[in-house]
């Protein structure tokens, strides 16, 4: 086992932390040049990082992890459900309890070191989260503002969770996409990377939409599958030009009939790239 402990951390914004072999051909990375890996918590005063081959035990305590994130910009933006420059938005977070007992008196403090985002209302109270269940801060959403002068980017937020009178804590990472546009193809600026954004709204009753960003022209297929893997509908099967494309789905199958309520998966393939998103349809 390799244990790294930090007593005082002044500025971790450009640090790199990890381990590697002697000839630098294999390694495990925690943070590189200030960019954290998926599921890693920020390095602050008192942080300890343990590298080990021993599998973690399932703790018999509340273990709250982040689920779906819903953006509502109907009051301070254009109402398309995306983070865009100049908007003020409300953010609702789903917390899922993967521990062995319920979580009560749950509160979350949202923070960000990103210059493109400001957290105006950073604290929210959540309903109790039973073991195996989930809850959302629908009645107490967070409030964010987005800088006017930003390009497309991914902004990282940290949700610091406290439950059961402060006896149980955890940290969840949220990666939020900031868009310059959300409709059609934006000519004059080609996306730098392939992206398939989460559906919004989600869950949905009437229709939902996903945003696909293509850095180059590709033959694209977008298909809807049921939870059992059955093909429900093909939304796109055609060449698309580079740019941003909105992919809508109205909850209908290939014959035009409304599907049953439940969980569905949207699968996109574009050249060598592919991605999947989960959507929930409610009739």
mmCIF file of N, CA, C and O in Angstrom, residues 188-228:
data_model
loop_
_atom_site.group_PDB
_atom_site.id
_atom_site.type_symbol
_atom_site.label_atom_id
_atom_site.label_comp_id
_atom_site.label_asym_id
_atom_site.label_seq_id
_atom_site.Cartn_x
_atom_site.Cartn_y
_atom_site.Cartn_z
ATOM 1 N N UNK A 188 -19.774 28.268 -38.362
ATOM 2 C CA UNK A 188 -18.742 29.232 -38.028
ATOM 3 C C UNK A 188 -17.898 28.825 -36.841
ATOM 4 O O UNK A 188 -16.843 29.373 -36.626
ATOM 5 N N UNK A 189 -18.376 27.835 -36.050
ATOM 6 C CA UNK A 189 -17.556 27.318 -34.960
ATOM 7 C C UNK A 189 -17.771 25.822 -34.861
ATOM 8 O O UNK A 189 -18.862 25.357 -34.541
ATOM 9 N N UNK A 190 -16.751 25.042 -35.157
ATOM 10 C CA UNK A 190 -16.849 23.597 -35.118
ATOM 11 C C UNK A 190 -16.433 23.100 -33.746
ATOM 12 O O UNK A 190 -15.398 23.516 -33.228
ATOM 13 N N UNK A 191 -17.224 22.226 -33.120
ATOM 14 C CA UNK A 191 -16.828 21.691 -31.813
ATOM 15 C C UNK A 191 -15.465 21.024 -31.885
ATOM 16 O O UNK A 191 -15.121 20.381 -32.879
ATOM 17 N N UNK A 192 -14.700 21.144 -30.808
ATOM 18 C CA UNK A 192 -13.353 20.575 -30.792
ATOM 19 C C UNK A 192 -13.377 19.076 -30.552
ATOM 20 O O UNK A 192 -12.477 18.366 -30.992
ATOM 21 N N UNK A 193 -14.399 18.583 -29.852
ATOM 22 C CA UNK A 193 -14.468 17.162 -29.521
ATOM 23 C C UNK A 193 -15.893 16.658 -29.723
ATOM 24 O O UNK A 193 -16.849 17.426 -29.768
ATOM 25 N N UNK A 194 -16.017 15.339 -29.832
ATOM 26 C CA UNK A 194 -17.314 14.677 -29.906
ATOM 27 C C UNK A 194 -17.987 14.718 -28.532
ATOM 28 O O UNK A 194 -17.358 14.407 -27.514
ATOM 29 N N UNK A 195 -19.264 15.117 -28.514
ATOM 30 C CA UNK A 195 -20.015 15.114 -27.264
ATOM 31 C C UNK A 195 -21.468 14.744 -27.543
ATOM 32 O O UNK A 195 -22.042 15.155 -28.557
ATOM 33 N N UNK A 196 -22.043 13.978 -26.634
ATOM 34 C CA UNK A 196 -23.468 13.657 -26.689
ATOM 35 C C UNK A 196 -24.046 14.014 -25.325
ATOM 36 O O UNK A 196 -23.804 13.319 -24.341
ATOM 37 N N UNK A 197 -24.766 15.117 -25.272
ATOM 38 C CA UNK A 197 -25.218 15.661 -23.998
ATOM 39 C C UNK A 197 -26.412 14.880 -23.451
ATOM 40 O O UNK A 197 -27.176 14.283 -24.203
ATOM 41 N N UNK A 198 -26.601 14.907 -22.125
ATOM 42 C CA UNK A 198 -27.759 14.226 -21.532
ATOM 43 C C UNK A 198 -29.076 14.798 -22.037
ATOM 44 O O UNK A 198 -29.162 15.962 -22.433
ATOM 45 N N UNK A 199 -30.098 13.958 -22.019
ATOM 46 C CA UNK A 199 -31.422 14.373 -22.465
ATOM 47 C C UNK A 199 -32.014 15.400 -21.512
ATOM 48 O O UNK A 199 -31.771 15.369 -20.301
ATOM 49 N N UNK A 200 -32.798 16.329 -22.079
ATOM 50 C CA UNK A 200 -33.517 17.296 -21.266
ATOM 51 C C UNK A 200 -34.855 17.603 -21.930
ATOM 52 O O UNK A 200 -34.901 17.820 -23.139
ATOM 53 N N UNK A 201 -35.978 17.597 -21.201
ATOM 54 C CA UNK A 201 -36.062 17.216 -19.790
ATOM 55 C C UNK A 201 -35.931 15.701 -19.617
ATOM 56 O O UNK A 201 -36.140 14.946 -20.555
ATOM 57 N N UNK A 202 -35.637 15.286 -18.419
ATOM 58 C CA UNK A 202 -35.477 13.873 -18.097
ATOM 59 C C UNK A 202 -35.692 13.684 -16.597
ATOM 60 O O UNK A 202 -34.882 14.202 -15.824
ATOM 61 N N UNK A 203 -36.799 13.013 -16.219
ATOM 62 C CA UNK A 203 -37.812 12.304 -16.996
ATOM 63 C C UNK A 203 -38.656 13.267 -17.851
ATOM 64 O O UNK A 203 -38.689 14.458 -17.610
ATOM 65 N N UNK A 204 -39.395 12.698 -18.842
ATOM 66 C CA UNK A 204 -40.215 13.536 -19.711
ATOM 67 C C UNK A 204 -41.529 12.833 -20.001
ATOM 68 O O UNK A 204 -41.635 11.596 -19.910
ATOM 69 N N UNK A 205 -42.522 13.642 -20.347
ATOM 70 C CA UNK A 205 -43.845 13.103 -20.654
ATOM 71 C C UNK A 205 -44.255 13.371 -22.100
ATOM 72 O O UNK A 205 -44.979 12.580 -22.701
ATOM 73 N N UNK A 206 -43.817 14.485 -22.666
ATOM 74 C CA UNK A 206 -44.204 14.851 -24.033
ATOM 75 C C UNK A 206 -43.068 14.622 -25.027
ATOM 76 O O UNK A 206 -43.206 13.873 -25.979
ATOM 77 N N UNK A 207 -41.951 15.291 -24.823
ATOM 78 C CA UNK A 207 -40.790 15.078 -25.680
ATOM 79 C C UNK A 207 -39.538 15.485 -24.925
ATOM 80 O O UNK A 207 -39.583 16.240 -23.958
ATOM 81 N N UNK A 208 -38.416 14.969 -25.378
ATOM 82 C CA UNK A 208 -37.120 15.295 -24.817
ATOM 83 C C UNK A 208 -36.147 15.506 -25.965
ATOM 84 O O UNK A 208 -36.464 15.222 -27.123
ATOM 85 N N UNK A 209 -34.965 16.008 -25.666
ATOM 86 C CA UNK A 209 -33.992 16.260 -26.726
ATOM 87 C C UNK A 209 -32.570 16.097 -26.180
ATOM 88 O O UNK A 209 -32.306 16.329 -25.005
ATOM 89 N N UNK A 210 -31.684 15.669 -27.075
ATOM 90 C CA UNK A 210 -30.269 15.532 -26.783
ATOM 91 C C UNK A 210 -29.489 16.390 -27.765
ATOM 92 O O UNK A 210 -29.939 16.604 -28.888
ATOM 93 N N UNK A 211 -28.345 16.887 -27.344
ATOM 94 C CA UNK A 211 -27.497 17.699 -28.208
ATOM 95 C C UNK A 211 -26.248 16.901 -28.568
ATOM 96 O O UNK A 211 -25.524 16.430 -27.686
ATOM 97 N N UNK A 212 -26.010 16.753 -29.871
ATOM 98 C CA UNK A 212 -24.854 16.026 -30.387
ATOM 99 C C UNK A 212 -23.877 17.012 -31.001
ATOM 100 O O UNK A 212 -24.261 17.818 -31.855
ATOM 101 N N UNK A 213 -22.612 16.977 -30.563
ATOM 102 C CA UNK A 213 -21.567 17.837 -31.111
ATOM 103 C C UNK A 213 -20.592 16.983 -31.914
ATOM 104 O O UNK A 213 -20.018 16.021 -31.394
ATOM 105 N N UNK A 214 -20.418 17.332 -33.201
ATOM 106 C CA UNK A 214 -19.530 16.594 -34.099
ATOM 107 C C UNK A 214 -18.362 17.478 -34.523
ATOM 108 O O UNK A 214 -18.588 18.536 -35.120
ATOM 109 N N UNK A 215 -17.123 17.073 -34.262
ATOM 110 C CA UNK A 215 -15.979 17.871 -34.708
ATOM 111 C C UNK A 215 -15.691 17.737 -36.199
ATOM 112 O O UNK A 215 -14.965 18.551 -36.764
ATOM 113 N N UNK A 216 -16.273 16.726 -36.857
ATOM 114 C CA UNK A 216 -16.070 16.514 -38.292
ATOM 115 C C UNK A 216 -17.305 15.821 -38.856
ATOM 116 O O UNK A 216 -18.084 15.213 -38.107
ATOM 117 N N UNK A 217 -17.520 15.903 -40.171
ATOM 118 C CA UNK A 217 -18.674 15.206 -40.764
ATOM 119 C C UNK A 217 -18.578 13.702 -40.538
ATOM 120 O O UNK A 217 -17.500 13.113 -40.681
ATOM 121 N N UNK A 218 -19.696 13.078 -40.177
ATOM 122 C CA UNK A 218 -19.716 11.644 -39.910
ATOM 123 C C UNK A 218 -21.062 11.060 -40.308
ATOM 124 O O UNK A 218 -22.072 11.763 -40.349
ATOM 125 N N UNK A 219 -21.048 9.765 -40.593
ATOM 126 C CA UNK A 219 -22.312 9.035 -40.700
ATOM 127 C C UNK A 219 -22.764 8.716 -39.277
ATOM 128 O O UNK A 219 -22.017 8.146 -38.495
ATOM 129 N N UNK A 220 -23.983 9.117 -38.942
ATOM 130 C CA UNK A 220 -24.460 9.050 -37.568
ATOM 131 C C UNK A 220 -25.706 8.183 -37.484
ATOM 132 O O UNK A 220 -26.595 8.276 -38.337
ATOM 133 N N UNK A 221 -25.748 7.338 -36.464
ATOM 134 C CA UNK A 221 -26.981 6.632 -36.117
ATOM 135 C C UNK A 221 -27.310 6.953 -34.663
ATOM 136 O O UNK A 221 -26.428 6.978 -33.806
ATOM 137 N N UNK A 222 -28.580 7.238 -34.408
ATOM 138 C CA UNK A 222 -29.080 7.454 -33.046
ATOM 139 C C UNK A 222 -30.285 6.544 -32.878
ATOM 140 O O UNK A 222 -31.277 6.673 -33.598
ATOM 141 N N UNK A 223 -30.207 5.613 -31.926
ATOM 142 C CA UNK A 223 -31.265 4.624 -31.746
ATOM 143 C C UNK A 223 -31.733 4.590 -30.292
ATOM 144 O O UNK A 223 -30.938 4.810 -29.381
ATOM 145 N N UNK A 224 -33.007 4.283 -30.116
ATOM 146 C CA UNK A 224 -33.610 4.127 -28.803
ATOM 147 C C UNK A 224 -33.773 2.640 -28.513
ATOM 148 O O UNK A 224 -34.300 1.899 -29.348
ATOM 149 N N UNK A 225 -33.337 2.222 -27.319
ATOM 150 C CA UNK A 225 -33.476 0.830 -26.906
ATOM 151 C C UNK A 225 -34.245 0.760 -25.592
ATOM 152 O O UNK A 225 -34.147 1.661 -24.744
ATOM 153 N N UNK A 226 -34.993 -0.312 -25.418
ATOM 154 C CA UNK A 226 -35.672 -0.549 -24.146
ATOM 155 C C UNK A 226 -34.660 -1.045 -23.119
ATOM 156 O O UNK A 226 -33.511 -1.362 -23.457
ATOM 157 N N UNK A 227 -35.087 -1.140 -21.859
ATOM 158 C CA UNK A 227 -34.191 -1.623 -20.803
ATOM 159 C C UNK A 227 -33.761 -3.063 -21.048
ATOM 160 O O UNK A 227 -32.706 -3.493 -20.571
ATOM 161 N N UNK A 228 -34.562 -3.825 -21.814
ATOM 162 C CA UNK A 228 -34.209 -5.215 -22.126
ATOM 163 C C UNK A 228 -33.296 -5.334 -23.338
ATOM 164 O O UNK A 228 -32.889 -6.439 -23.693
#
